[in-house]
PDB file of C-alpha atoms and ligand atoms in Angstrom:
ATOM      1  CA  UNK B   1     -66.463  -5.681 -44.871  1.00 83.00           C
ATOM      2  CA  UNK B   2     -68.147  -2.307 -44.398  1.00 83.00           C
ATOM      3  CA  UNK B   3     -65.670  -1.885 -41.757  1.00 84.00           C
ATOM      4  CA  UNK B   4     -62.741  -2.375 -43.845  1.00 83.00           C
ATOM      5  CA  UNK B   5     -63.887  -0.643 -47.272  1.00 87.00           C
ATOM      6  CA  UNK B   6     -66.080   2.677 -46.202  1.00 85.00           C
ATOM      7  CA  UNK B   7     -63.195   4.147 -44.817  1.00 86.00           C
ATOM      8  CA  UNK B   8     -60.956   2.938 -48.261  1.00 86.00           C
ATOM      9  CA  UNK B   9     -63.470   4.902 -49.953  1.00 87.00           C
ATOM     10  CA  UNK B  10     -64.208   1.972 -51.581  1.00 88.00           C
ATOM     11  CA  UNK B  11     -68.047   0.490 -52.511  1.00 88.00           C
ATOM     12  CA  UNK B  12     -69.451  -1.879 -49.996  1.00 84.00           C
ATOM     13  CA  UNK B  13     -71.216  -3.420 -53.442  1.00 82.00           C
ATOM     14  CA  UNK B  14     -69.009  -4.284 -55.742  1.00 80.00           C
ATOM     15  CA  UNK B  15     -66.259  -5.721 -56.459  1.00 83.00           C
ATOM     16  CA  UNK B  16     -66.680  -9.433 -54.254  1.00 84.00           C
ATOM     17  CA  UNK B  17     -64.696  -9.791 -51.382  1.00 86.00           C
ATOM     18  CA  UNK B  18     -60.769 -11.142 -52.585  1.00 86.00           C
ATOM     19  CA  UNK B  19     -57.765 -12.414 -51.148  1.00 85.00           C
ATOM     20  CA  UNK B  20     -55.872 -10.034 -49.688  1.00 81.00           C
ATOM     21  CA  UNK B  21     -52.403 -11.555 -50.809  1.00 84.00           C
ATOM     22  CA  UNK B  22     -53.084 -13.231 -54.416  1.00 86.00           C
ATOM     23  CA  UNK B  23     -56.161 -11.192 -55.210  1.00 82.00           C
ATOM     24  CA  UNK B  24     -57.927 -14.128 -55.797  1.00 84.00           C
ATOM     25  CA  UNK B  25     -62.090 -13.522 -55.677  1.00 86.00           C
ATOM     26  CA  UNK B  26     -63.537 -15.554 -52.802  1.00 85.00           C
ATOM     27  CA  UNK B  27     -66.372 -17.928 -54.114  1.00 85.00           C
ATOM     28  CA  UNK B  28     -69.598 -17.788 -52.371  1.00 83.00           C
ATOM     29  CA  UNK B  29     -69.649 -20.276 -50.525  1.00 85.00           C
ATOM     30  CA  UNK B  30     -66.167 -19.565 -48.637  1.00 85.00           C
ATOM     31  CA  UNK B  31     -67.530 -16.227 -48.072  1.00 84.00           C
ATOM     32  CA  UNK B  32     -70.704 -17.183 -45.847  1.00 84.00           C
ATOM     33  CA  UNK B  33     -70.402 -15.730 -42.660  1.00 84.00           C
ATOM     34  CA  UNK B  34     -68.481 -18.587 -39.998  1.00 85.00           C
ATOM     35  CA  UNK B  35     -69.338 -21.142 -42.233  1.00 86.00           C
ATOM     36  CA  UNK B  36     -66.799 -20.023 -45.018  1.00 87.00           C
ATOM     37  CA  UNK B  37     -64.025 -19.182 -42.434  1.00 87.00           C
ATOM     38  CA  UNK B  38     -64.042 -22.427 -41.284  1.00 87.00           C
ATOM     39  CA  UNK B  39     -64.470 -24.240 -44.008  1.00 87.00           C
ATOM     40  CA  UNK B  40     -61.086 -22.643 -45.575  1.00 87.00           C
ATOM     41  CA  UNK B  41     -59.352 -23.088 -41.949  1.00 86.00           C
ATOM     42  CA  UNK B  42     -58.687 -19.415 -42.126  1.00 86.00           C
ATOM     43  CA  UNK B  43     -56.461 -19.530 -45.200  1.00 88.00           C
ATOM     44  CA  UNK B  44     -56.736 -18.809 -48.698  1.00 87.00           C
ATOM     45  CA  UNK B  45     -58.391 -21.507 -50.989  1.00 85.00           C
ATOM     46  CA  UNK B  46     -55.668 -20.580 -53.710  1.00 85.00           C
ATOM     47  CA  UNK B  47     -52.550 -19.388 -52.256  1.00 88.00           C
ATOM     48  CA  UNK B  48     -52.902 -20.198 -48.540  1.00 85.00           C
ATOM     49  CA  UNK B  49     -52.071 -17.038 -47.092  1.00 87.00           C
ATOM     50  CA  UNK B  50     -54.121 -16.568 -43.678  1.00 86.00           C
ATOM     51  CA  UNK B  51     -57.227 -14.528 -43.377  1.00 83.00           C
ATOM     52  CA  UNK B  52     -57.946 -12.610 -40.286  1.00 84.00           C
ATOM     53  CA  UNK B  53     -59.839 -14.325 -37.716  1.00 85.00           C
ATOM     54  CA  UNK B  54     -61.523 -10.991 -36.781  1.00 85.00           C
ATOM     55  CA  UNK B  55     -63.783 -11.659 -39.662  1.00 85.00           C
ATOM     56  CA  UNK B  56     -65.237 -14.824 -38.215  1.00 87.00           C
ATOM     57  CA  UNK B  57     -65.130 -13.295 -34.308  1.00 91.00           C
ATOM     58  CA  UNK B  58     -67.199  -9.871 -35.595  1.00 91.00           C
ATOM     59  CA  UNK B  59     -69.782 -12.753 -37.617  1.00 90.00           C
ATOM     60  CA  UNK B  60     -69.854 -14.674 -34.664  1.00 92.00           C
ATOM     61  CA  UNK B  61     -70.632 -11.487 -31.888  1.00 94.00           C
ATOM     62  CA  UNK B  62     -73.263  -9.867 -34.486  1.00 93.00           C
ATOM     63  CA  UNK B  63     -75.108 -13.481 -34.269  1.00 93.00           C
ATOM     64  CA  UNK B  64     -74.947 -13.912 -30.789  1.00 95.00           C
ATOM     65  CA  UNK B  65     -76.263 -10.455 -30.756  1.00 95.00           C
ATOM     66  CA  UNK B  66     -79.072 -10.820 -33.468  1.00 94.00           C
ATOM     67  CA  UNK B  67     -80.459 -14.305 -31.239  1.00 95.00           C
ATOM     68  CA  UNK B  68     -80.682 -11.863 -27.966  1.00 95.00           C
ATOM     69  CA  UNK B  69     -82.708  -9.289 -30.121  1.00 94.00           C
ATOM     70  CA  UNK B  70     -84.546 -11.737 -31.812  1.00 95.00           C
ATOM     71  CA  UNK B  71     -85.503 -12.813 -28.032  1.00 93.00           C
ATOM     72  CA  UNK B  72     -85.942  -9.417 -26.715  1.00 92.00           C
ATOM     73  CA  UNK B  73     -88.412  -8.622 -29.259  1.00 90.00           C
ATOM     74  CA  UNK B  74     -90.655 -11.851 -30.072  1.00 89.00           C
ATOM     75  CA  UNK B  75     -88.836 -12.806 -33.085  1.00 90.00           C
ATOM     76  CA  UNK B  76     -89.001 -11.085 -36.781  1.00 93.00           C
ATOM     77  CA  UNK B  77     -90.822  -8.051 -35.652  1.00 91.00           C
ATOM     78  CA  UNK B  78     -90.667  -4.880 -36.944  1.00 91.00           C
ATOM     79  CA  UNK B  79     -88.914  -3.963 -33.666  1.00 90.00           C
ATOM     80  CA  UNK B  80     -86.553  -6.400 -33.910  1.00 93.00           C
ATOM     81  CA  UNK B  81     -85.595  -5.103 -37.748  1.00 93.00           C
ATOM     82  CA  UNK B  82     -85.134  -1.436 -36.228  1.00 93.00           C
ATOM     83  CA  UNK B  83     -82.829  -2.687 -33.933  1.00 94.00           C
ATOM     84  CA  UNK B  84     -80.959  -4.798 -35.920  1.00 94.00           C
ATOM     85  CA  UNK B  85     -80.063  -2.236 -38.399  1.00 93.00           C
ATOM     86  CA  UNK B  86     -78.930  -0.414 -35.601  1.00 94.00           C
ATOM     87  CA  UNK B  87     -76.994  -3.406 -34.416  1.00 95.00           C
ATOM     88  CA  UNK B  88     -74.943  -3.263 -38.126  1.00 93.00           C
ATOM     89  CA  UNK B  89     -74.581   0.261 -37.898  1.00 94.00           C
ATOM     90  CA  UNK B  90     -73.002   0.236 -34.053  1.00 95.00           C
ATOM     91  CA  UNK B  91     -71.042  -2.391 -35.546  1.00 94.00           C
ATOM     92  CA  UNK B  92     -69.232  -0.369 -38.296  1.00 93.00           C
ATOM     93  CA  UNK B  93     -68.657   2.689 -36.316  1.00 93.00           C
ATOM     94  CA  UNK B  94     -67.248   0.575 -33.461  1.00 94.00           C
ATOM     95  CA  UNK B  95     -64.876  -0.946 -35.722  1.00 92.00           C
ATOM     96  CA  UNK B  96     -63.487   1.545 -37.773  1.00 91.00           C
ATOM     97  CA  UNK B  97     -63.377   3.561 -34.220  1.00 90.00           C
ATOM     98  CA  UNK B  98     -61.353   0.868 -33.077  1.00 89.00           C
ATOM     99  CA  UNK B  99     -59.049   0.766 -36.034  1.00 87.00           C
ATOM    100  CA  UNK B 100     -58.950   4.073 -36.969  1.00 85.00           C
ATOM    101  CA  UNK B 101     -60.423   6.129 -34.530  1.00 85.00           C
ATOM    102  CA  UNK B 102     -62.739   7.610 -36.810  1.00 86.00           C
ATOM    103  CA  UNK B 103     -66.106   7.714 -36.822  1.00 89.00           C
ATOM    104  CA  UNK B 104     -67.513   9.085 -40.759  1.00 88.00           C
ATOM    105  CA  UNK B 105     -70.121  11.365 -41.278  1.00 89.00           C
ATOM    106  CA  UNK B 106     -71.010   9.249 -44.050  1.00 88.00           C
ATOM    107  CA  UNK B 107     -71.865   6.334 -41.920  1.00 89.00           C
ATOM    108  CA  UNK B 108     -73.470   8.371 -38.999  1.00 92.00           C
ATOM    109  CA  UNK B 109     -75.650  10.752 -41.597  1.00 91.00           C
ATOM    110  CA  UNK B 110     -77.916   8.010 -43.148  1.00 91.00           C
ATOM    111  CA  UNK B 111     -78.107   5.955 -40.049  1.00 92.00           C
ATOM    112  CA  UNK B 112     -79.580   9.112 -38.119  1.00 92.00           C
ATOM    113  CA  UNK B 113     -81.969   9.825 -40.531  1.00 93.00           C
ATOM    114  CA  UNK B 114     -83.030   6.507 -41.085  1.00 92.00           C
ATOM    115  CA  UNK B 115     -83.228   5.820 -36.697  1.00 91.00           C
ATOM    116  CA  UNK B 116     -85.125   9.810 -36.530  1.00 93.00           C
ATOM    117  CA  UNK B 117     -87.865   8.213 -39.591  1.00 93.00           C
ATOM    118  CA  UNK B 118     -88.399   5.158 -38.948  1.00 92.00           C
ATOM    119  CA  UNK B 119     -88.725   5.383 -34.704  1.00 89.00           C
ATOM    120  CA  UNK B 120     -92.548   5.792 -34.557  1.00 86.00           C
ATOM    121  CA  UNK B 121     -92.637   2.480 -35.789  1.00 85.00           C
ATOM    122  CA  UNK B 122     -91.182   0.573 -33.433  1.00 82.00           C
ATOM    123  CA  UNK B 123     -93.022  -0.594 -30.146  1.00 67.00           C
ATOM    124  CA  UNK B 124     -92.782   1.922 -27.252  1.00 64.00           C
ATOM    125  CA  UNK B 125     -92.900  -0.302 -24.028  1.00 51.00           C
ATOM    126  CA  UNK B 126     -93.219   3.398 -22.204  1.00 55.00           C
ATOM    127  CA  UNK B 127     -95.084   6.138 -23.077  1.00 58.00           C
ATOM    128  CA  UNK B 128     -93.263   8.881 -24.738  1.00 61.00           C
ATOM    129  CA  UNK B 129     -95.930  11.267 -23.090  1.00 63.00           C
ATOM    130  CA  UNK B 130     -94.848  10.024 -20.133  1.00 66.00           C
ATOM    131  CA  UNK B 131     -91.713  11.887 -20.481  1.00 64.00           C
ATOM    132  CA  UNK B 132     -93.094  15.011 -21.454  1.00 65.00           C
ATOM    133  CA  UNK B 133     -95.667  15.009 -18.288  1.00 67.00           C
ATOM    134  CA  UNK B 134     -92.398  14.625 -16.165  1.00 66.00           C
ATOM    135  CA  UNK B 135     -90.665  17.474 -17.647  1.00 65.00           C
ATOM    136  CA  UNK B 136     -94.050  19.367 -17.753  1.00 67.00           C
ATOM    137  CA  UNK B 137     -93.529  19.942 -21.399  1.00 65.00           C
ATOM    138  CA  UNK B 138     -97.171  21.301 -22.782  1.00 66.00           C
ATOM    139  CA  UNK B 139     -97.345  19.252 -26.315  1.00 61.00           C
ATOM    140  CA  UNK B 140    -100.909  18.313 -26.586  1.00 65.00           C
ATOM    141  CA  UNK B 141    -103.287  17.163 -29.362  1.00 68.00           C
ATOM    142  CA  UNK B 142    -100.645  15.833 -31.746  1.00 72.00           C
ATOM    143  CA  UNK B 143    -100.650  11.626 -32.874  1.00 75.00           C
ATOM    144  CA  UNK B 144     -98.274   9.570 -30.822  1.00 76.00           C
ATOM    145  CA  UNK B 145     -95.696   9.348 -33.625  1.00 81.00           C
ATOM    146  CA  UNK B 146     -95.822  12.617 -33.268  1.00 81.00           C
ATOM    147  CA  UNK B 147     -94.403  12.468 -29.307  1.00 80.00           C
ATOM    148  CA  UNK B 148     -91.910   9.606 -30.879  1.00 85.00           C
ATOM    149  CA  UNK B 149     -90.430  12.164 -33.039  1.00 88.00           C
ATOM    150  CA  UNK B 150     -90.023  14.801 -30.935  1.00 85.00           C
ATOM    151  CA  UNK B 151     -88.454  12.027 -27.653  1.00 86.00           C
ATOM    152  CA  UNK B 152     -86.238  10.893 -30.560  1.00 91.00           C
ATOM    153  CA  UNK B 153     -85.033  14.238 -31.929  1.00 92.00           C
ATOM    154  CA  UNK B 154     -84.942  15.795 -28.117  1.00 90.00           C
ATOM    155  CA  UNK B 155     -82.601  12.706 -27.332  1.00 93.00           C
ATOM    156  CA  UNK B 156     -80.791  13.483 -30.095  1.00 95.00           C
ATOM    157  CA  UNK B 157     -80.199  17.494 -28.996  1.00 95.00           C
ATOM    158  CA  UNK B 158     -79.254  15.626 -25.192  1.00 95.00           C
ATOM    159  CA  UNK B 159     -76.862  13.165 -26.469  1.00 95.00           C
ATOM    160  CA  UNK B 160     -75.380  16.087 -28.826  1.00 95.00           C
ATOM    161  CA  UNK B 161     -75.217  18.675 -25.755  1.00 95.00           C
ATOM    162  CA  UNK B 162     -73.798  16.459 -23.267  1.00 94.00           C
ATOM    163  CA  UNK B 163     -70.516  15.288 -25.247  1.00 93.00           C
ATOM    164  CA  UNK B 164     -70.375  18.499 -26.782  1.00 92.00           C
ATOM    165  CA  UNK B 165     -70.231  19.701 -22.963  1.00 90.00           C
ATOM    166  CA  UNK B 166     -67.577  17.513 -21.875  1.00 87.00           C
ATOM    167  CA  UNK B 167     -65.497  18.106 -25.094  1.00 85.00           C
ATOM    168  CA  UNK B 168     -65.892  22.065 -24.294  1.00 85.00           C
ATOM    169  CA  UNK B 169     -65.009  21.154 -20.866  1.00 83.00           C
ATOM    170  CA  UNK B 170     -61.800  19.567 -21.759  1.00 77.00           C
ATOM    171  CA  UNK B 171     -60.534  22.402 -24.198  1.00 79.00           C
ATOM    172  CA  UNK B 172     -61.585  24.776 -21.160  1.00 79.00           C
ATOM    173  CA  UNK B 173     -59.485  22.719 -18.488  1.00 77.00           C
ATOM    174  CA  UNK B 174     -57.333  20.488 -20.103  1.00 72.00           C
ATOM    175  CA  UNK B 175     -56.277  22.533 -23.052  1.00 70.00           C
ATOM    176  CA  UNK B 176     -57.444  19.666 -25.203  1.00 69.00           C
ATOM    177  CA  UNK B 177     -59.821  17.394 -27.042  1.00 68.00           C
ATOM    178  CA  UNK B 178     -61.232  14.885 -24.709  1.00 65.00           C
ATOM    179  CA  UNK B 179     -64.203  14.088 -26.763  1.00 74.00           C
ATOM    180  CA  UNK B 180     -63.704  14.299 -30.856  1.00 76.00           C
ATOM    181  CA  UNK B 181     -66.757  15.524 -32.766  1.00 82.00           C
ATOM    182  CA  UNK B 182     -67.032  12.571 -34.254  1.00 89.00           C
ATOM    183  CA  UNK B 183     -68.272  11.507 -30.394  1.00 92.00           C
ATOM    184  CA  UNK B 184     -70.710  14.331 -29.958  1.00 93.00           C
ATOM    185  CA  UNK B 185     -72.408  13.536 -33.645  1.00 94.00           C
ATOM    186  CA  UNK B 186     -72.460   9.995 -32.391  1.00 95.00           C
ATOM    187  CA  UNK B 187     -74.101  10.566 -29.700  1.00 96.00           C
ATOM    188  CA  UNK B 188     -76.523  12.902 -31.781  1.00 96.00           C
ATOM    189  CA  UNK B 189     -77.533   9.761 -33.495  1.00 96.00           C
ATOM    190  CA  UNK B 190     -77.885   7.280 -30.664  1.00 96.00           C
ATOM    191  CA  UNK B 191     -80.602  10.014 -29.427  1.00 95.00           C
ATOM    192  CA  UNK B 192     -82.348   9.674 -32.516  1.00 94.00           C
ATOM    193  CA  UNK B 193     -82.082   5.913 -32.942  1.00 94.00           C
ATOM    194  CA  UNK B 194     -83.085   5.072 -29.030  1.00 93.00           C
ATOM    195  CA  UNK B 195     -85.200   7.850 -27.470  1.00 91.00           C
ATOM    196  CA  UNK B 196     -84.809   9.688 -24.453  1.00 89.00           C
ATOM    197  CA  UNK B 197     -84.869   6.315 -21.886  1.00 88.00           C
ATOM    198  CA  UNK B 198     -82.545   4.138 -23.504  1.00 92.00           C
ATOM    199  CA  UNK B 199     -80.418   7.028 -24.157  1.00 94.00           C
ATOM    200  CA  UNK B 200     -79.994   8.212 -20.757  1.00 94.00           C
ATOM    201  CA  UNK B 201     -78.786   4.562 -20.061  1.00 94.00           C
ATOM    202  CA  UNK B 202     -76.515   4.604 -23.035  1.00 96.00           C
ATOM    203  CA  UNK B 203     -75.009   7.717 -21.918  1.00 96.00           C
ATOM    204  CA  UNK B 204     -74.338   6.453 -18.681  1.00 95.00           C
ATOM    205  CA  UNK B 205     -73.878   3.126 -19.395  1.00 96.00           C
ATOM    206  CA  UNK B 206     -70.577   4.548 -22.047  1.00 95.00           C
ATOM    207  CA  UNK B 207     -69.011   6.195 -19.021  1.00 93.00           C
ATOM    208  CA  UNK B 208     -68.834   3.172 -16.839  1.00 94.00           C
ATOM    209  CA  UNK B 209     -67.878   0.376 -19.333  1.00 94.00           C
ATOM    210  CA  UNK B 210     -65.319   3.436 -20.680  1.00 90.00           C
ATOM    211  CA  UNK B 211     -64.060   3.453 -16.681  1.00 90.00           C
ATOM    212  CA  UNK B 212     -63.971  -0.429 -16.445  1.00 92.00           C
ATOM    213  CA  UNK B 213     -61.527  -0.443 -20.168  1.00 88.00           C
ATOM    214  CA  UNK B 214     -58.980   1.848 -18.671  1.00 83.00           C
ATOM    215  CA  UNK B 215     -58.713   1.889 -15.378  1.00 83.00           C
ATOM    216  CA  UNK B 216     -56.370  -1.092 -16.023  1.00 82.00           C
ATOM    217  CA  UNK B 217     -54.377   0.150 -18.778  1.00 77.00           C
ATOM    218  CA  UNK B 218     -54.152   3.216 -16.815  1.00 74.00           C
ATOM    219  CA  UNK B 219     -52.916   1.290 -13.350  1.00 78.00           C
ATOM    220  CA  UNK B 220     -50.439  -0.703 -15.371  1.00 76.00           C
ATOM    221  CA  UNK B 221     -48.995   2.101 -17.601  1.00 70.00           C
ATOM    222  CA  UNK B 222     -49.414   4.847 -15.176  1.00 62.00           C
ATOM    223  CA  UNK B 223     -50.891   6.765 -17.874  1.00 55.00           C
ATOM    224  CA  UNK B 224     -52.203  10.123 -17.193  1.00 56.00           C
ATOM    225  CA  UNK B 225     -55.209   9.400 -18.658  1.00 54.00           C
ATOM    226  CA  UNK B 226     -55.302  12.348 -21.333  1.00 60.00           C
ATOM    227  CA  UNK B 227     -54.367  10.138 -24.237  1.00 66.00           C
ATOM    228  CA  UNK B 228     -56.910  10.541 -26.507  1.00 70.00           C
ATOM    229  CA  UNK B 229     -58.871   7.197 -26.845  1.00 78.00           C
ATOM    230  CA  UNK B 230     -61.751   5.554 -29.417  1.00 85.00           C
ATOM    231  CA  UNK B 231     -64.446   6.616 -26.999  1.00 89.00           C
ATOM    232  CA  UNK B 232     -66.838   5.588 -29.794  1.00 92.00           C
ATOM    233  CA  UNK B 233     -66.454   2.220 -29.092  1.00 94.00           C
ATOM    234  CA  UNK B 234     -67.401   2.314 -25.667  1.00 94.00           C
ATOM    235  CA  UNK B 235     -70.560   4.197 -26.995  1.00 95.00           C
ATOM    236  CA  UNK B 236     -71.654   1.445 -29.510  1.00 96.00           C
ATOM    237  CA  UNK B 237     -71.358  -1.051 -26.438  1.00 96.00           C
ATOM    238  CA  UNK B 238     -72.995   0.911 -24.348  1.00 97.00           C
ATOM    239  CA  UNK B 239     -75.991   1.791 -26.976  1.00 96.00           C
ATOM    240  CA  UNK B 240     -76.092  -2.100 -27.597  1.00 96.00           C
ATOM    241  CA  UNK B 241     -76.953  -3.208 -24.007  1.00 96.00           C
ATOM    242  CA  UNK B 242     -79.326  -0.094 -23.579  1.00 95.00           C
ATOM    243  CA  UNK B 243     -81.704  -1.499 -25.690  1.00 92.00           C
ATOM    244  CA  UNK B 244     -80.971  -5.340 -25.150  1.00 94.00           C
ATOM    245  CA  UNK B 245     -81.798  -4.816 -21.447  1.00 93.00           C
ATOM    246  CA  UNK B 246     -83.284  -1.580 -20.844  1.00 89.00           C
ATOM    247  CA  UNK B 247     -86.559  -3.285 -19.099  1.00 87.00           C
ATOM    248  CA  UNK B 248     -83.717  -4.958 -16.680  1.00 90.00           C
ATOM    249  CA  UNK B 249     -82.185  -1.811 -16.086  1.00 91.00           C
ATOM    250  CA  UNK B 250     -85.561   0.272 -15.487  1.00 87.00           C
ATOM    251  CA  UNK B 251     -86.572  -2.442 -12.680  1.00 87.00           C
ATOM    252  CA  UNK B 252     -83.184  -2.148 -10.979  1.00 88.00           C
ATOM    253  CA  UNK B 253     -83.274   1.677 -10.906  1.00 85.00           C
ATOM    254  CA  UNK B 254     -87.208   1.849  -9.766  1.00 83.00           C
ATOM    255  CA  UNK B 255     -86.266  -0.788  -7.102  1.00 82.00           C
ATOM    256  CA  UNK B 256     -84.234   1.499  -5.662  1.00 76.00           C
ATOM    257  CA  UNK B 257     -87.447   4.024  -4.832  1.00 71.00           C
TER     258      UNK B 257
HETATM  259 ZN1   ZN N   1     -54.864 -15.771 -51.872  1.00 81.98          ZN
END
């Protein structure tokens, strides 16, 4: 719904959620998430006409989604809220990416703020000091949220110089956009929502699942490859299995030393 409506410029509050043909307002109880789909087949209760299925296949992937966080972090934690609001938001942007390749500053402005304020809280599994021993970084005497912040916000700064590297790059040599800045303020907030780990992973992680989507499109069409494309999206999936299964991925990279 926030998919569909922030981009309209429409409220995400009111007015209830209506049938697209007839205008009809959708009771309550059609519009639970899954439940509602399937209980009106997929059609209209008054005039029949059919209802996207994506509505029932984005409720169904966020679920899935929500049990494997709800695992990940022993259950209702506060950990697990964080996470899930980030869930929602990589949810939005990746849609409206996907339709519209657009990502809104009004979606990615709150969301930041919110991931930058609200990261001390959430359960470290490593050390932020950690990170600042490795870079030799001499911040000493300050609180632990106060290390939080400052891996969030220097995350942020990485994610933001990195795209905004390649998209210089690719004005430089290709003589066009190959990142929009919608991209590098996406990757802005990622920092701030996931820290400089998970980050690093979601950075990297964006580049190969981006590699796996179009190396067959660009096999089969013989594209050139300089179409621009919703790179966004391969960000919010990327950003999504960073924290789902970043202790996986740190034991497969220190089992390489
Ligand atoms: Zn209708």
């Amino acid at each position: 719904m926030c998919a569909y409506r922030i981009p309209a410029g429409r409220s995400i509050v009111s007015p209830s959620s209506s049938c697209f043909s007839c205008g009809e307002i959708i009771k309550w109880y059609f519009n639970l998430p899954i439940v509602g789909y399937l209980l009106l087949k997929g059609k209209c209760h008054d005039c029949g006409s059919k209802f996207s299925c994506r509505y029932a296949v984005v409720e169904f992937i966020t679920a899935c989604l929500s049990c494997l966080l709800f695992y990940r972090f022993g259950g209702f934690t506060i950990s697990f809220f964080y996470y899930f609001f980030f869930l929602c938001f990589l949810t939005v942007v990746f849609l409206i990416d996907l339709d519209r390749w657009l990502i809104l500053d009004s979606v990615l402005l709150p969301a930041g703020l919110f991931g930058f304020l609200l990261s001390p809280l959430i359960v470290q599994k490593i050390d932020c000091k950690d990170i600042f021993y490795l870079f030799s970084i001499p911040i000493y005497n300050i609180p632990n949220w106060g290390y939080i912040l400052i891996d969030s916000l220097l995350a942020g700064i990485l994610g933001f110089v990195v795209f905004y590297g390649i998209s210089f790059y690719g004005l430089l040599v290709f003589k066009q956009d190959a990142m929009g800045g919608g991209d590098v303020k996406f990757a802005f907030c990622i920092g701030l929502f996931l820290g400089i780990e998970k980050s690093i992973y979601a950075f990297i992680l964006s580049f190969i699942i981006g590699v796996i989507f179009l190396l067959p499109f660009m096999l089969i069409n013989k594209k050139s490859g300089r179409e621009p494309i919703p790179f966004g999206t391969f960000m919010a999936m990327a950003s999504v299995c960073s924290f789902l299964f970043s202790d996986l991925i740190r034991k497969f990279i220190i089992g390489f030393y």
